[in-house]
XYZ file of C-alpha atoms in Angstrom:
249
model
C 106.741 89.216 105.835
C 108.864 90.232 102.597
C 112.323 92.243 103.180
C 113.944 93.236 100.026
C 117.163 94.677 101.769
C 117.773 91.479 103.221
C 116.402 89.273 100.683
C 114.493 87.139 102.847
C 110.801 86.061 103.188
C 109.220 84.723 105.943
C 105.458 82.832 106.666
C 104.401 82.447 110.167
C 101.097 81.391 111.038
C 99.229 81.367 114.468
C 97.356 78.539 116.270
C 93.682 79.554 116.533
C 93.316 77.721 119.715
C 96.303 79.574 121.439
C 95.961 83.210 122.527
C 97.115 86.285 120.530
C 98.755 84.409 117.954
C 98.298 87.367 115.263
C 100.760 89.370 117.361
C 102.983 86.406 117.752
C 103.141 85.127 114.209
C 103.576 88.950 112.950
C 106.797 89.587 115.350
C 108.315 85.861 114.213
C 108.046 86.654 110.803
C 109.362 89.994 110.950
C 112.321 89.095 112.974
C 113.236 86.358 110.663
C 113.174 88.973 107.612
C 115.048 91.295 109.603
C 117.487 89.516 110.559
C 117.340 89.149 114.212
C 116.510 85.362 113.623
C 119.118 84.930 111.114
C 120.205 82.310 113.942
C 117.503 81.423 115.826
C 118.469 80.938 119.704
C 116.633 80.827 123.006
C 118.071 84.079 124.026
C 116.681 85.723 120.973
C 113.101 83.674 120.999
C 113.077 85.207 124.828
C 113.434 88.889 123.582
C 110.573 88.288 121.171
C 108.494 86.835 123.966
C 109.088 89.873 126.060
C 107.837 91.862 123.388
C 104.756 90.074 122.587
C 103.978 90.087 126.187
C 104.105 93.849 126.161
C 102.384 94.469 122.627
C 99.142 92.235 124.776
C 98.884 94.828 127.334
C 99.424 97.815 124.663
C 96.555 95.528 122.958
C 94.364 96.057 126.240
C 95.259 99.247 127.198
C 94.094 100.485 123.962
C 90.877 98.309 124.179
C 89.924 100.396 127.258
C 89.582 103.778 125.297
C 86.933 102.332 122.932
C 83.520 102.702 124.599
C 81.485 99.031 124.550
C 85.019 96.801 124.978
C 84.374 96.517 128.392
C 83.588 92.541 127.466
C 86.661 92.126 125.819
C 88.927 93.876 128.195
C 87.907 91.788 131.093
C 88.411 88.823 129.160
C 91.887 89.698 127.621
C 93.013 90.874 131.200
C 91.731 87.535 132.409
C 93.733 85.618 129.724
C 96.724 87.274 130.754
C 95.946 86.530 134.583
C 95.568 82.912 133.556
C 99.163 83.129 131.649
C 97.649 82.060 128.434
C 100.160 81.998 125.627
C 100.175 81.927 121.528
C 101.577 79.499 119.399
C 102.564 79.859 115.538
C 104.776 78.149 112.909
C 107.719 79.753 111.221
C 109.017 79.454 107.919
C 111.811 81.848 106.455
C 114.224 81.739 103.784
C 117.156 84.005 102.851
C 118.872 84.386 99.402
C 122.569 84.856 98.469
C 122.096 85.311 94.541
C 119.984 82.384 93.607
C 121.612 79.948 96.885
C 119.244 80.019 99.848
C 119.004 78.708 103.465
C 116.710 78.798 105.814
C 114.661 77.399 108.837
C 110.944 75.895 109.400
C 109.094 74.694 112.186
C 105.675 73.615 111.492
C 103.525 73.249 108.721
C 103.988 76.283 107.185
C 106.171 74.370 104.127
C 108.662 75.599 101.369
C 107.778 73.820 98.411
C 110.126 73.090 95.339
C 109.024 72.631 91.781
C 111.404 71.751 88.962
C 111.377 73.355 85.544
C 108.019 71.195 84.597
C 105.881 72.503 87.516
C 106.501 68.802 89.182
C 107.027 68.757 92.798
C 110.433 67.826 93.941
C 110.523 68.849 97.507
C 108.244 69.607 100.383
C 110.310 71.239 103.291
C 108.501 71.256 107.107
C 109.708 70.199 110.183
C 107.617 67.281 110.016
C 108.424 64.101 108.446
C 104.792 62.502 109.010
C 101.583 63.441 107.468
C 100.531 66.907 108.570
C 97.641 66.940 111.196
C 95.582 69.699 113.282
C 98.655 69.917 116.011
C 101.931 71.069 114.039
C 105.187 72.017 115.833
C 105.236 75.500 116.815
C 107.060 78.368 118.566
C 105.295 79.478 122.184
C 105.467 82.699 123.515
C 106.048 81.846 126.510
C 107.875 79.078 128.390
C 105.910 78.507 131.184
C 104.188 75.470 129.656
C 105.995 74.576 126.293
C 108.554 76.678 124.876
C 108.255 74.740 121.506
C 107.032 71.957 120.095
C 109.114 70.028 117.603
C 113.092 70.811 116.309
C 113.566 73.729 114.082
C 114.799 72.196 110.416
C 117.643 74.092 108.694
C 117.501 74.107 105.034
C 119.072 75.008 101.905
C 119.261 74.774 98.245
C 119.673 76.919 94.902
C 116.610 78.258 92.705
C 117.946 76.725 89.581
C 116.592 78.478 86.217
C 112.953 77.479 85.424
C 112.546 76.237 88.995
C 109.955 77.938 91.358
C 109.589 77.739 94.882
C 106.122 78.219 96.898
C 106.187 79.379 100.666
C 102.939 78.388 101.908
C 100.801 78.108 104.967
C 99.067 74.645 106.121
C 95.970 74.587 103.566
C 98.627 74.691 100.723
C 100.839 72.602 102.494
C 98.105 69.842 102.938
C 96.770 69.551 99.120
C 100.254 69.900 97.621
C 101.371 67.035 99.790
C 98.353 65.130 99.121
C 99.108 66.129 94.901
C 102.460 64.914 94.969
C 101.618 61.616 96.845
C 98.952 60.794 94.041
C 95.526 61.134 96.514
C 94.282 64.427 94.422
C 94.745 65.978 90.646
C 95.670 69.514 90.601
C 96.813 71.779 87.995
C 99.823 73.343 89.724
C 99.857 76.158 86.649
C 96.851 77.531 88.310
C 98.838 78.806 91.293
C 101.554 80.238 89.180
C 99.137 82.429 86.943
C 97.820 83.810 89.896
C 98.035 87.625 88.881
C 95.798 89.916 91.105
C 94.427 89.426 94.698
C 90.946 88.607 93.510
C 92.442 85.708 91.582
C 94.079 84.292 94.737
C 90.566 84.628 96.678
C 88.799 82.724 93.557
C 91.443 79.755 93.233
C 91.515 79.333 97.104
C 87.427 79.699 97.026
C 87.486 76.949 93.992
C 90.226 74.617 95.616
C 88.240 74.606 98.835
C 85.086 73.402 96.935
C 86.217 71.352 94.286
C 89.463 70.179 96.084
C 88.910 69.947 99.187
C 90.929 72.064 100.652
C 90.931 73.300 104.475
C 88.979 76.494 104.901
C 91.760 78.015 107.180
C 94.108 80.948 106.510
C 95.685 80.490 103.251
C 99.145 82.205 101.980
C 100.958 81.804 98.893
C 104.322 83.483 98.134
C 105.956 82.347 94.597
C 109.740 82.740 93.814
C 110.616 82.538 90.353
C 114.229 82.791 88.707
C 114.073 86.045 86.425
C 117.818 85.862 85.588
C 118.733 89.129 87.743
C 120.783 89.361 90.995
C 117.954 91.770 92.029
C 115.134 91.060 94.426
C 112.596 91.898 93.171
C 109.041 92.070 94.492
C 106.388 92.061 91.686
C 103.213 92.246 93.775
C 102.889 92.026 97.579
C 99.124 92.252 99.440
C 99.212 94.007 102.934
C 96.970 91.921 105.019
C 96.451 95.359 107.444
C 95.446 97.105 104.277
C 93.147 94.142 103.232
C 91.441 93.968 106.851
C 91.002 97.631 107.059
C 88.804 97.854 103.593
C 87.032 94.866 104.978
C 86.044 96.652 108.003
C 85.151 99.736 105.872
C 83.131 97.495 103.427
C 81.159 96.232 106.635
C 80.552 99.317 107.924
C-alpha cells in the first residue's frame, strides 16, 4: 500500500498456511498507510480483527451467489466454524521530508543502500536468520495474537541513498548477499523500469540465484531532491490478477 497523502508505504505478506491471509494482509497494509496504525496498539488491532472477520463472512456470502461454488462455500464455512485465522507480516514507513520512521514485524524488511549501492542495514523484527516461520500478526486472539515483538525503526534518506521495502524472497537473498554467501548485482533491481522487467528479474534470480519461489514484492525509494512524495510507477495487484484471469479464460 502506498499513500501519497500520508507519505506512507507498507508491505504485508500473508502466511500461506493460514486462512484468508490476503484479506488480513490488505487490512494491515492499508491501516498503516491511512495513518490508523501510526501507533500500533492492541485496541486498534482488535478493530482490524473484527473487520477481517466481517470481510470473511462477506466473502462467503458472495461465493453463495456464484454457481458451482458449493464446495468452497462449505470449506470456508467450516473454517470459520473452526475459528481458523490469518497470519501476516507488516513493514510500514512514513516520511517527514527525508526523515522516516516506521514499524516492522516479521521478515518483510526495509533494506538501506548507500550511495554506492552497498547494503548498510536490513531492518526486520528478527535478529536471527530468516526461516519458514517468521514473526506475524494474527487475525484473532484465540490462539496467538502475534508472534514476536514489533520493532520501531527510523532514519534519514540521504542524497544518493536508497531504501528497498521487500517481502521475504528478496529479504532472504539480499541478506545472503550482504553476508557474502551469494553474488548479486543490486543495479539490476534499481534499474527495473516496467512490470515485465520486474517479472523477468524475479524469474532469473529464482533460476540462477536460488531465490525462493514465493510472493515477491519490491518497493524502491530514492532521494529525488524534492520534498514531494512522487510515485513513479505503482503496480495494482488487483488489476494484475484480473488481467491474469481474463487471459486464462
